[in-house]
Coordinates of C-alpha atoms and ligand atoms in Angstrom, one line a residue:
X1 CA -20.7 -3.4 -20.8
X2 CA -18.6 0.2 -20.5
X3 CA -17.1 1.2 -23.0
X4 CA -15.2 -0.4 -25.9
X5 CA -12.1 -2.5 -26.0
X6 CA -8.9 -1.0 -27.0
X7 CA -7.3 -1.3 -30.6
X8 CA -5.1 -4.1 -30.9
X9 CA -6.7 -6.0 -27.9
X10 CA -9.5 -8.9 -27.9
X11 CA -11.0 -9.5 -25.1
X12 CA -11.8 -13.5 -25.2
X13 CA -9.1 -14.6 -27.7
X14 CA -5.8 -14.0 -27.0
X15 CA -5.2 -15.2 -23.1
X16 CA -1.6 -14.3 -23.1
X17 CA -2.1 -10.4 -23.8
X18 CA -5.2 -10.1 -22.0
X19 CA -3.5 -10.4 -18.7
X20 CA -3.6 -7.9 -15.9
X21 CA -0.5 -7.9 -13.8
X22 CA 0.4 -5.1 -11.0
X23 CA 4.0 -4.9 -9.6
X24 CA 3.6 -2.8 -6.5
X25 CA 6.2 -1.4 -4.6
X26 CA 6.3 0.8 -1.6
X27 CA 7.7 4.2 -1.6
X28 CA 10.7 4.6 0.6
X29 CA 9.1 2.2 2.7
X30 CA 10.9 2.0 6.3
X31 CA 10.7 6.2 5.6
X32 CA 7.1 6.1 5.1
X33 CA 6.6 3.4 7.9
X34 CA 8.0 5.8 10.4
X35 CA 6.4 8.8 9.6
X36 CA 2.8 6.6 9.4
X37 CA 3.7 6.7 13.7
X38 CA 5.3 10.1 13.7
X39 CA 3.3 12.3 11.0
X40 CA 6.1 15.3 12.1
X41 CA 8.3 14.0 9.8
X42 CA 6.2 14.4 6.8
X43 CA 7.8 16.0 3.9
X44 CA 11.0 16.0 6.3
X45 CA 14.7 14.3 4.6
X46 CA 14.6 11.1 6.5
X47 CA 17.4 9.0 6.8
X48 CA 17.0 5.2 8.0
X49 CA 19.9 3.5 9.0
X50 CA 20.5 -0.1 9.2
X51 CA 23.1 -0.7 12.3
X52 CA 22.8 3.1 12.9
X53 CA 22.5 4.6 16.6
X54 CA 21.1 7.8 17.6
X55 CA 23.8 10.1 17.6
X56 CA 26.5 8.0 15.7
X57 CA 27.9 7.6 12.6
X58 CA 27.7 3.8 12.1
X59 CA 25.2 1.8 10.4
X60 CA 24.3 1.9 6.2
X61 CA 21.7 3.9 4.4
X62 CA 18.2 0.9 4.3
X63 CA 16.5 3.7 2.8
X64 CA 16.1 7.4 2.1
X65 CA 12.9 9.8 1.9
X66 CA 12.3 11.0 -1.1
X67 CA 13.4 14.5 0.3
X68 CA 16.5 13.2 1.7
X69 CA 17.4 11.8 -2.0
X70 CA 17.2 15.2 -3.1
X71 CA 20.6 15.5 -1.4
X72 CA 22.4 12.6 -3.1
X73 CA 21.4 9.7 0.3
X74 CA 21.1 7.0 -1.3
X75 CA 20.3 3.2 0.0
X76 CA 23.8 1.1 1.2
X77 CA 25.6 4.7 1.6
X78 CA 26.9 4.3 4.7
X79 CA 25.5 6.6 7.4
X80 CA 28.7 8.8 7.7
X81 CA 29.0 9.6 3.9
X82 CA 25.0 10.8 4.4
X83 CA 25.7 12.8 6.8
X84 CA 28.3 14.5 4.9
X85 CA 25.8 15.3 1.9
X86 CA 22.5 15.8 4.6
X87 CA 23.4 16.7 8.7
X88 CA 21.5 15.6 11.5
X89 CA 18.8 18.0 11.9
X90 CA 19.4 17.7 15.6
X91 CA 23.0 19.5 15.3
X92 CA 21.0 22.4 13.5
X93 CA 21.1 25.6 15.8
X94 CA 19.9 28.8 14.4
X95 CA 22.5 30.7 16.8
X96 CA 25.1 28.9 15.7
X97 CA 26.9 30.4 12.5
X98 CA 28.8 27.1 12.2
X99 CA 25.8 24.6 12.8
X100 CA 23.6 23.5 9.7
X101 CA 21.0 25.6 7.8
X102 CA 17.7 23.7 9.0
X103 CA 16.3 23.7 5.8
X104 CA 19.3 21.6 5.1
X105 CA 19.5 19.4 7.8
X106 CA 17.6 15.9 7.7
X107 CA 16.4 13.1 10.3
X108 CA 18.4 10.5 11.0
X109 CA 16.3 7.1 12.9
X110 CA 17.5 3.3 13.1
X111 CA 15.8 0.2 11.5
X112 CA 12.8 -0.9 13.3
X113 CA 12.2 -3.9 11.2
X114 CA 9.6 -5.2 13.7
X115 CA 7.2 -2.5 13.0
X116 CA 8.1 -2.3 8.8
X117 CA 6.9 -6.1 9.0
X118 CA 3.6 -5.2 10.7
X119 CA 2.8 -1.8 8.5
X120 CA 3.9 -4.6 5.9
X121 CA 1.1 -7.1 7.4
X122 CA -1.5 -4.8 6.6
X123 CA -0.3 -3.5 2.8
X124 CA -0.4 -7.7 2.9
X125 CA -3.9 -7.9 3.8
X126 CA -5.0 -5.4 0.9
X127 CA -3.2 -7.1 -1.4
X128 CA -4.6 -10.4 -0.8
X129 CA -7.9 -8.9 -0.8
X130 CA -7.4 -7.5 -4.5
X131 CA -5.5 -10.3 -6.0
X132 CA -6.3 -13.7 -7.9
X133 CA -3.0 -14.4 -7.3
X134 CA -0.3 -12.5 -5.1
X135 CA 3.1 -13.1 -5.2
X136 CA 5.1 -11.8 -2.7
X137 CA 8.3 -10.3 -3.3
X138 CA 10.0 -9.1 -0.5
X139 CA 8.9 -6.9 2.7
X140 CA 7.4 -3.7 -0.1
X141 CA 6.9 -6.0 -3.2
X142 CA 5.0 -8.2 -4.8
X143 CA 3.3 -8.9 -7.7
X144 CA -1.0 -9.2 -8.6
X145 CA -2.8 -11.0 -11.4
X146 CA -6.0 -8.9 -11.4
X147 CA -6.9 -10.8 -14.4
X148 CA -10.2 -11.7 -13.5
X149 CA -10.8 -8.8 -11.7
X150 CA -10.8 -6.0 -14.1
X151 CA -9.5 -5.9 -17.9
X152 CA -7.8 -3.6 -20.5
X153 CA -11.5 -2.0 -21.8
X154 CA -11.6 1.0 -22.0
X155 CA -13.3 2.9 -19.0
X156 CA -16.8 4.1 -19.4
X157 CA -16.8 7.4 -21.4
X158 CA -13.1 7.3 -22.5
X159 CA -13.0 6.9 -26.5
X160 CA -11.2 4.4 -28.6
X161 CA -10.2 7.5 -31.1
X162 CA -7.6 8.3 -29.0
X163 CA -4.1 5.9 -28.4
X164 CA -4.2 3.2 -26.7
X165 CA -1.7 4.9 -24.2
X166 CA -4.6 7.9 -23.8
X167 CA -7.6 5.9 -23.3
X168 CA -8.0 5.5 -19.5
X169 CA -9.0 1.5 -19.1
X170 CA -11.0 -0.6 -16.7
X171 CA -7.5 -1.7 -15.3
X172 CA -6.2 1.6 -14.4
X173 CA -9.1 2.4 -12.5
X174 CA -8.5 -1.0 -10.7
X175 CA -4.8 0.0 -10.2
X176 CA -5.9 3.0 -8.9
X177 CA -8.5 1.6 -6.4
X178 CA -5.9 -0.6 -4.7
X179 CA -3.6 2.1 -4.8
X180 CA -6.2 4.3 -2.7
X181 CA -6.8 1.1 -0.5
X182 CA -3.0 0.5 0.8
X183 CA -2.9 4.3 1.6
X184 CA -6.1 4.1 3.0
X185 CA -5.9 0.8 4.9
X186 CA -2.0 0.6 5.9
X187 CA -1.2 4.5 6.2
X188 CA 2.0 4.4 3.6
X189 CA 2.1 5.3 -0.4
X190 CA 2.7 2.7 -3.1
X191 CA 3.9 2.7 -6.6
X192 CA 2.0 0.4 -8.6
X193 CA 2.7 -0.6 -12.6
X194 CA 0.4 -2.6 -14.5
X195 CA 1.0 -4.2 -17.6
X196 CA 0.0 -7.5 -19.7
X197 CA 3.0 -9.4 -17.8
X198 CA 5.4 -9.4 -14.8
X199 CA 8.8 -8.1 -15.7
X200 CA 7.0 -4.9 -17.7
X201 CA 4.8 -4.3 -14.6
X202 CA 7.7 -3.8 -12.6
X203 CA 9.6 -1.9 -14.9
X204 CA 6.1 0.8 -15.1
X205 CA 5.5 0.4 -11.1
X206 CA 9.6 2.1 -11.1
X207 CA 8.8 4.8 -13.5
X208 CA 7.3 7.7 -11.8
X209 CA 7.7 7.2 -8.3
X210 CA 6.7 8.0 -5.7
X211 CA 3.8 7.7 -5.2
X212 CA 3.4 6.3 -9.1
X213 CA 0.9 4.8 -11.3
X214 CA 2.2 4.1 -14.9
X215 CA -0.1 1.9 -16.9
X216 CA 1.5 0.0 -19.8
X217 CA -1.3 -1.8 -22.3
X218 CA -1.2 -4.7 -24.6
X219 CA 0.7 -3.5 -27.8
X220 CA 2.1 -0.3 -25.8
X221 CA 4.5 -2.4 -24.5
X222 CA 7.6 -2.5 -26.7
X223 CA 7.9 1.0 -27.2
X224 CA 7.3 1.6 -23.8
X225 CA 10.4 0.2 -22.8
X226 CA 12.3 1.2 -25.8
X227 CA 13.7 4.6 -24.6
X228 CA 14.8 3.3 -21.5
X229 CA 18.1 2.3 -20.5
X230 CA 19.3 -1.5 -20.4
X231 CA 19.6 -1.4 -16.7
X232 CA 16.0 -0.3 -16.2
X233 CA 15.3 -4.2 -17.9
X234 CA 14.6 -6.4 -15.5
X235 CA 17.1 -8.7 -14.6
X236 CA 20.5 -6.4 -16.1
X237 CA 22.8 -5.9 -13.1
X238 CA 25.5 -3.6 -14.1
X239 CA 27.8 -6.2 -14.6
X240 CA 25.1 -7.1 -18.0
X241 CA 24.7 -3.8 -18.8
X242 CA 28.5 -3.3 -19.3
X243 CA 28.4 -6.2 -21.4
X244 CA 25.5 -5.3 -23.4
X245 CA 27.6 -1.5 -23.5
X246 CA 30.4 -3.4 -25.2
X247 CA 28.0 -4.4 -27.9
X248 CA 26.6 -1.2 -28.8
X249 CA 23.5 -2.0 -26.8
X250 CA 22.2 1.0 -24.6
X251 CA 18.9 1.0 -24.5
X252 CA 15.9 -1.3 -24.3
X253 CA 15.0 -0.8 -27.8
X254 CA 18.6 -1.7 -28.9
X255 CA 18.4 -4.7 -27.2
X256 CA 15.5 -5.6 -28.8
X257 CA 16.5 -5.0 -32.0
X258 CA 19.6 -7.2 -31.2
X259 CA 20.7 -10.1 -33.1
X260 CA 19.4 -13.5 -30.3
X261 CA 22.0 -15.2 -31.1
X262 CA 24.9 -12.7 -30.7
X263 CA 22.9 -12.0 -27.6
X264 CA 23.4 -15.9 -26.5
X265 CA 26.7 -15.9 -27.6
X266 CA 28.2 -13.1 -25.1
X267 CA 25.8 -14.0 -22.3
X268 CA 24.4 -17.7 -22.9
X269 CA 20.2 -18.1 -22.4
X270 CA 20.0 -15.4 -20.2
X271 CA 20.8 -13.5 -23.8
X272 CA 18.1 -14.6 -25.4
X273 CA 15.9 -13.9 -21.8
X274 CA 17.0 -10.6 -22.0
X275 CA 16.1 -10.1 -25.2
X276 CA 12.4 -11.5 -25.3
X277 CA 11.8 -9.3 -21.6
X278 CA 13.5 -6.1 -24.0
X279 CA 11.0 -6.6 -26.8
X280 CA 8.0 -6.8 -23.7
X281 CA 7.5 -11.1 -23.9
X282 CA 7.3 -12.9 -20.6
X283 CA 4.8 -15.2 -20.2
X284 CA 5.5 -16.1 -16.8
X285 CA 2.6 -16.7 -14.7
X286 CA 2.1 -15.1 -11.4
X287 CA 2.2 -17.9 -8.7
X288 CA 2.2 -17.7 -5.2
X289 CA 5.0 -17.6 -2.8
X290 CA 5.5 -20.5 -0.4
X291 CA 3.2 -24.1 -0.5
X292 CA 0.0 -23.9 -2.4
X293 CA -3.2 -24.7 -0.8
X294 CA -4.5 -26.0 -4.2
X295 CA -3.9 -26.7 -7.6
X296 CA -6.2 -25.6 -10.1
X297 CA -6.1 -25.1 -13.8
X298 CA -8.4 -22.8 -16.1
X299 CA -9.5 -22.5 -19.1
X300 CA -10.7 -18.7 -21.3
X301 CA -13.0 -19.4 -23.9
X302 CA -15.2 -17.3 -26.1
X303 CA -18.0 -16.2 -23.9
X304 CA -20.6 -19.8 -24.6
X305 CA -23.8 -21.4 -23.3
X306 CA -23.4 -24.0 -24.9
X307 CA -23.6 -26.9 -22.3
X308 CA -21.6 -29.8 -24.2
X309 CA -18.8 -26.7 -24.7
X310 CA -19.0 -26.2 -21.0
X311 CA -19.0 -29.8 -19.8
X312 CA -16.2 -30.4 -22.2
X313 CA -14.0 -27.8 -21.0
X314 CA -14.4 -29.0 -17.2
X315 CA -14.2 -32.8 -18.1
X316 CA -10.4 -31.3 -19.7
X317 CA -9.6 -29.4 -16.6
X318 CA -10.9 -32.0 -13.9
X319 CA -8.8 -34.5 -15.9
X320 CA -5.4 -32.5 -15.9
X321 CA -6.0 -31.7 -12.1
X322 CA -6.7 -34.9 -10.8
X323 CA -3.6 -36.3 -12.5
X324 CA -1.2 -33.1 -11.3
X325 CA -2.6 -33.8 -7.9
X326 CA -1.6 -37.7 -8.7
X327 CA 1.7 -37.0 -9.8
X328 CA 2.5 -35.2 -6.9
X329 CA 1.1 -37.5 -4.4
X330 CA -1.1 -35.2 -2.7
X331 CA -4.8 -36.0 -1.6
X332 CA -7.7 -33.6 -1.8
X333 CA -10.7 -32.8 0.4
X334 CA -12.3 -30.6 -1.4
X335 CA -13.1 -29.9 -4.9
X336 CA -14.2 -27.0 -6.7
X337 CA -14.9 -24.9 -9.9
X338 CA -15.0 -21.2 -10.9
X339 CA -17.5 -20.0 -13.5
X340 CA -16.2 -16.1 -14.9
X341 CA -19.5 -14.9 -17.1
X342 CA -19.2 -12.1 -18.9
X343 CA -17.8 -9.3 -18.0
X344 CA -16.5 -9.6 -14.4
X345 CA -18.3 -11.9 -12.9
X346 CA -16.4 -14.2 -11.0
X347 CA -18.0 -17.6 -9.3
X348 CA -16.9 -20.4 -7.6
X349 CA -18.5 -22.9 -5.8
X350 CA -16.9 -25.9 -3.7
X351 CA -17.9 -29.0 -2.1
X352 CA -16.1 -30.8 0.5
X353 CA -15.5 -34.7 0.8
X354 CA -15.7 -36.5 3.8
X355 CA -12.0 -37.5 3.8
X356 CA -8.8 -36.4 1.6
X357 CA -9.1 -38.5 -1.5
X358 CA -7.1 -39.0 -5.2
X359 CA -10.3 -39.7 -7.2
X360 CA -9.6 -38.3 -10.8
X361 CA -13.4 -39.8 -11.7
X362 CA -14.7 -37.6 -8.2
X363 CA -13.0 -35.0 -9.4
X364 CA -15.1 -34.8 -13.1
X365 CA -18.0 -35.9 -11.6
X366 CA -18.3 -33.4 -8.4
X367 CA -17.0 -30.8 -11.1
X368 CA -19.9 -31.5 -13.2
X369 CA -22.3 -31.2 -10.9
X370 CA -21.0 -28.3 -9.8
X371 CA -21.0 -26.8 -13.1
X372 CA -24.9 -27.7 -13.3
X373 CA -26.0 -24.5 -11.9
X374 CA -24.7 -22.2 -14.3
X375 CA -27.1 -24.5 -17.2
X376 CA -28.0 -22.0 -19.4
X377 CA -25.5 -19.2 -18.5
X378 CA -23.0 -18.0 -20.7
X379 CA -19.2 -17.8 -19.3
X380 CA -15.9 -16.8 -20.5
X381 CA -14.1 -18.7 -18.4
X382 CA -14.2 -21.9 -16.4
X383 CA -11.4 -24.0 -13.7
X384 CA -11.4 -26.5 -11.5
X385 CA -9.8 -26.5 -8.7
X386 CA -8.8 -29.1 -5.9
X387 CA -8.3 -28.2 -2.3
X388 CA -7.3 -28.9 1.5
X389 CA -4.1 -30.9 -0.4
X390 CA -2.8 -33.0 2.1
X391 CA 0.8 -34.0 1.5
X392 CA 1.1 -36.3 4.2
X393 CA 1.7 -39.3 1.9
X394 CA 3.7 -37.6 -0.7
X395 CA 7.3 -37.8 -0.3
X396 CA 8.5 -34.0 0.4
X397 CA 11.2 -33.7 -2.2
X398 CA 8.7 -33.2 -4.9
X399 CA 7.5 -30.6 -3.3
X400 CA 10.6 -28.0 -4.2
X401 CA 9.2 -28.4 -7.2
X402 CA 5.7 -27.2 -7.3
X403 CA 4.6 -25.2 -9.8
X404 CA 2.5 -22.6 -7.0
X405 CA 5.7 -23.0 -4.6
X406 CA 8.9 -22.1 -4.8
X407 CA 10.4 -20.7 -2.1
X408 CA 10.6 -17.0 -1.4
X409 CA 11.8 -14.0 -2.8
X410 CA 11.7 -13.0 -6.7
X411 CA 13.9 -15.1 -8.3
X412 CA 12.0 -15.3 -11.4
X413 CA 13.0 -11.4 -11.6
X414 CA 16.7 -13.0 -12.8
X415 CA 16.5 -15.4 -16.5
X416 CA 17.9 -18.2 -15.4
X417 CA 16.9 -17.5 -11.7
X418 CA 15.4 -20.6 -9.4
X419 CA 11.9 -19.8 -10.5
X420 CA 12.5 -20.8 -14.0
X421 CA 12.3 -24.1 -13.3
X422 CA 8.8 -24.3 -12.6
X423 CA 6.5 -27.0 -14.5
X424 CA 6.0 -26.4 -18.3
X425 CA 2.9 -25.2 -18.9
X426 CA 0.3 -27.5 -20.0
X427 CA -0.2 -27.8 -24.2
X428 CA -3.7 -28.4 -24.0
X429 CA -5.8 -26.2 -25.3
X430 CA -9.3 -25.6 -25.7
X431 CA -11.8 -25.6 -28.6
X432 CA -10.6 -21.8 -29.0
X433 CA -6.9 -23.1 -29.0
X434 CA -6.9 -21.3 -25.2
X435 CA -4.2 -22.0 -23.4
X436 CA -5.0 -23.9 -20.1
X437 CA -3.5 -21.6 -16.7
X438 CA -3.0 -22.4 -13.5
X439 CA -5.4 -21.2 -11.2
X440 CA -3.7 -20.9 -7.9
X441 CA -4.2 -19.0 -5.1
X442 CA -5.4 -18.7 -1.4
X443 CA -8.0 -20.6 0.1
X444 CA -11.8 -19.6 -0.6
X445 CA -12.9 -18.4 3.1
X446 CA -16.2 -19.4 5.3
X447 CA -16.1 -22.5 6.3
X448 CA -17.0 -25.3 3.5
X449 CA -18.9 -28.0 6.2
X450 CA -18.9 -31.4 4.5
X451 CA -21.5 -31.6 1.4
X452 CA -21.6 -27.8 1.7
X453 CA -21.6 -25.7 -1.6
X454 CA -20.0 -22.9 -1.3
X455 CA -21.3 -19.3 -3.1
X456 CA -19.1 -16.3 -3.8
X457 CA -20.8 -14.1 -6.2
X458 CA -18.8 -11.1 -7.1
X459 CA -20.7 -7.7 -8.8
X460 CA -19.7 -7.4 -12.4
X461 CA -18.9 -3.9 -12.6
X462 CA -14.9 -4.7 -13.1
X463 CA -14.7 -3.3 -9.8
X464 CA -15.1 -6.8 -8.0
X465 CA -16.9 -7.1 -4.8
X466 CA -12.9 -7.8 -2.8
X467 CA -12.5 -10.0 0.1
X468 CA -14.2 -13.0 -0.6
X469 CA -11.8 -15.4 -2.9
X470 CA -8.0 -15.0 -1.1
Ligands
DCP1 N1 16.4 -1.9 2.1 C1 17.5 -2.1 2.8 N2 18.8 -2.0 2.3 C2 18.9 -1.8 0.9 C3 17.7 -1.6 0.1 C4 16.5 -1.7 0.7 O1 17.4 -2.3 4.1 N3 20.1 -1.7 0.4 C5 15.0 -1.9 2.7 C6 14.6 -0.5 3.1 C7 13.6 -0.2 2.0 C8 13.0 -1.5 1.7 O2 14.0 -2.4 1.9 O3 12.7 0.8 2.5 C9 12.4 -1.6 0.4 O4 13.4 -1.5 -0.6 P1 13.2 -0.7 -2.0 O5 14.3 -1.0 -2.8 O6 11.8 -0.9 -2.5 O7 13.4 0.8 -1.6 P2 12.4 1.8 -0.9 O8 11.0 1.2 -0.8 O9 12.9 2.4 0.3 O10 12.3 3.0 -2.0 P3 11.6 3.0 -3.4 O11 10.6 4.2 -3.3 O12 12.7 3.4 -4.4 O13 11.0 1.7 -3.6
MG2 MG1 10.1 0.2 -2.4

């Protein structure tokens, strides 16, 4: 395996801090979506205006070059107020001693929200490709867990005498890598941050942009955030950062030093939110936006061959599956289970029934079978995973609340926000005390003909083999 694992981090035993999350966000995006189709405006001040006409002085800032910020655009300025602090370049006239300098001057182009959504289409397409699970944000944003894919080692040749915050890691490579693929692939620059869990990944993929990568570790993560200001915490508007002002509180490190309960007091559970997201602790999971395709849970144990350890784990998972599945009144068609071995490698392997079923006892016993071919293998991780759901039967008020659904946008990025009401994580544990996850994402691809087993090997280099499970 390359190189060694970084102080303060275990690899197998501590589920919660092993996570790998990337928030990426896209650099001035409607900017860098029109100069992907007109290159000339490269490294040009670009204004683009929402209800904004060629020519006029109507419309709001949607967003600002990076150049153009230089002047003081910012986004929801309205157009005229822009053009006070940046002129239209086309009313620049070297002969003209009243016109604007040029060098001064900036683009002005409306919202062409058609072609944002198709450059978005293909930043999309990358993502999926690089993600266990992707949660979309919004048109420039969304969320990875990359957990399986890569991991907080240290990168070959770095050395573990330096800080955690020096050593270069498997996950920042990884980072990097999609990073190079959305520029590659979709033509516009992204900021990505990665971190052990959502609301510090964001925070890091905001910190150096654009055109960012800040890499937060496991134990970095506190006094990462403390120098920052309050508002930089996810989820303080400025109406909570005057509050917290009131109390002394300025930066993230004051905040999580606070007192909890004086916290609750003055601004009820979102306090206490706050204050656990201040001090780097959010153990939400990343789920998917919209209806999941399959429920699944999973399972990290310490790397094991052991077959009754194996069988035991999947006889848990199959169990807690089957009766999610049952609870929800959804039928399944296909069932499946994924097999990580040590380091990277990633398996699954499906089989599909000849008609949707709820069979807890199919589900153990297909799982099982299943799990058969990796006798003899050691692995560090094991799911199960049901599929082709069919909700037909199920009465669709349940569904709002499904733990892989949810409805769009981030509202987990607000305590208190709709997404916090998703399904308490399971208590059961494995023989390492592991907590069980959901496993949730996008359908496996290639067809899965009935009594088909489907394959996906991935290479174990931590630089998975992409395209195959999303
Ligand atoms: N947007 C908008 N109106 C706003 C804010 C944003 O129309 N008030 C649109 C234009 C942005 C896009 O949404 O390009 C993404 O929003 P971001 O907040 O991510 O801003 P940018 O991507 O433009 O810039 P940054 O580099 O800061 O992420
Ligand atoms: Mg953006």
């Amino acid at each position: 395996m390359a190189g060694g694992t970084l102080p303060g981090t275990d690899a197998d035993d501590d589920a919660e801090s092993d996570r790998v999350v990337f928030h990426v966000d896209m650099d001035c995006f409607y900017a860098s979506c029109e100069r992907l189709r007109r290159p000339e405006l490269d490294g040009e001040p670009l204004v683009v205006g929402m209800g904004y006409e060629a020519g006029e002085t109507i419309g709001a800032v949607a967003t600002a070059s990076y150049e153009a910020r230089a002047f003081g655009v910012e986004s929801a300025m309205p157009i005229s107020e822009a053009l006070e602090l940046l002129p239209r370049r086309a009313n620049a006239d070297p002969d003209d001693p009243d016109a604007p300098d040029p060098g001064e001057a900036g683009r002005y182009l409306p919202v062409d929200l058609d072609f944002y959504k198709e450059v978005a289409g293909d930043v999309k397409a990358v993502l999926r490709d690089c993600a266990d699970v992707l949660r979309e944000v919004s048109v420039d944003e969304a969320y990875l867990d990359v957990t399986d894919r890569t991991a907080w080692d240290a990168a070959a040749g770095e050395s573990a005498a330096a800080g955690p915050a020096e050593v270069r890691t498997l996950a920042e490579g990884y980072a990097r890598h999609v990073k190079e693929r959305i520029e590659r692939e979709a033509g516009v620059p992204a900021s990505v941050g990665v971190a052990p869990n959502m609301s510090t990944a964001k925070v890091a993929s905001d910190a150096d942009k654009p055109d960012g990568l800040v890499v937060v570790p496991p134990g970095e993560v506190e006094p990462f955030l403390a120098p920052l200001p309050t508002a930089d915490i996810h989820g303080v508007g400025p109406v909570t950062e005057r509050t917290l002002a009131e109390l002394g509180i300025e930066t993230a490190g004051d905040l999580a030093a606070a007192d909890p309960d004086r916290l609750a007091d003055e601004l009820g559970d979102r306090g206490r939110e706050l204050y656990r997201r201040a001090r780097g602790e959010d153990d939400r999971e990343v789920t998917p936006t919209g209806l999941p395709k399959s429920l699944s849970r999973e399972s990290s144990l310490s790397a094991t061959a052991d077959e009754e350890r194996k069988r035991e784990t999947v006889r848990a998972l199959a169990a807690d599956v089957a009766r999610r599945a049952r609870e929800r009144g959804c039928l399944y068609r296909t069932i499946g289970i994924k097999a990580v071995e040590p380091p990277y490698e990633v398996n699954t392997r499906a089989r599909s029934l000849p008609g949707p079923v709820d069979d807890p006892d199919l589900v153990e016993s297909v799982a099982l079978d299943l799990l058969d071919e990796f006798d003899g293998d050691r692995v560090r991780k094991l799911g199960v995973r049901v599929s082709k759901l069919d909700f037909a039967e199920s009465d669709q008020a349940t569904l709002g609340g499904f733990d892989a659904g949810g409805g769009s946008g981030d509202a987990g990025d607000e305590p208190g926000g709709r997404d916090r009401g998703t399904e308490p994580r399971s208590a059961a544990t494995d023989g390492d005390g592991g907590k069980l996850t959901d496993w949730v994402d996008g359908e496996p691809d290639g067809a899965d003909a009935d009594g088909e087993t489907e394959t996906d090997r991935r290479t174990g280099d931590g630089q998975a083999s992409l395209g195959d499970w999303s």
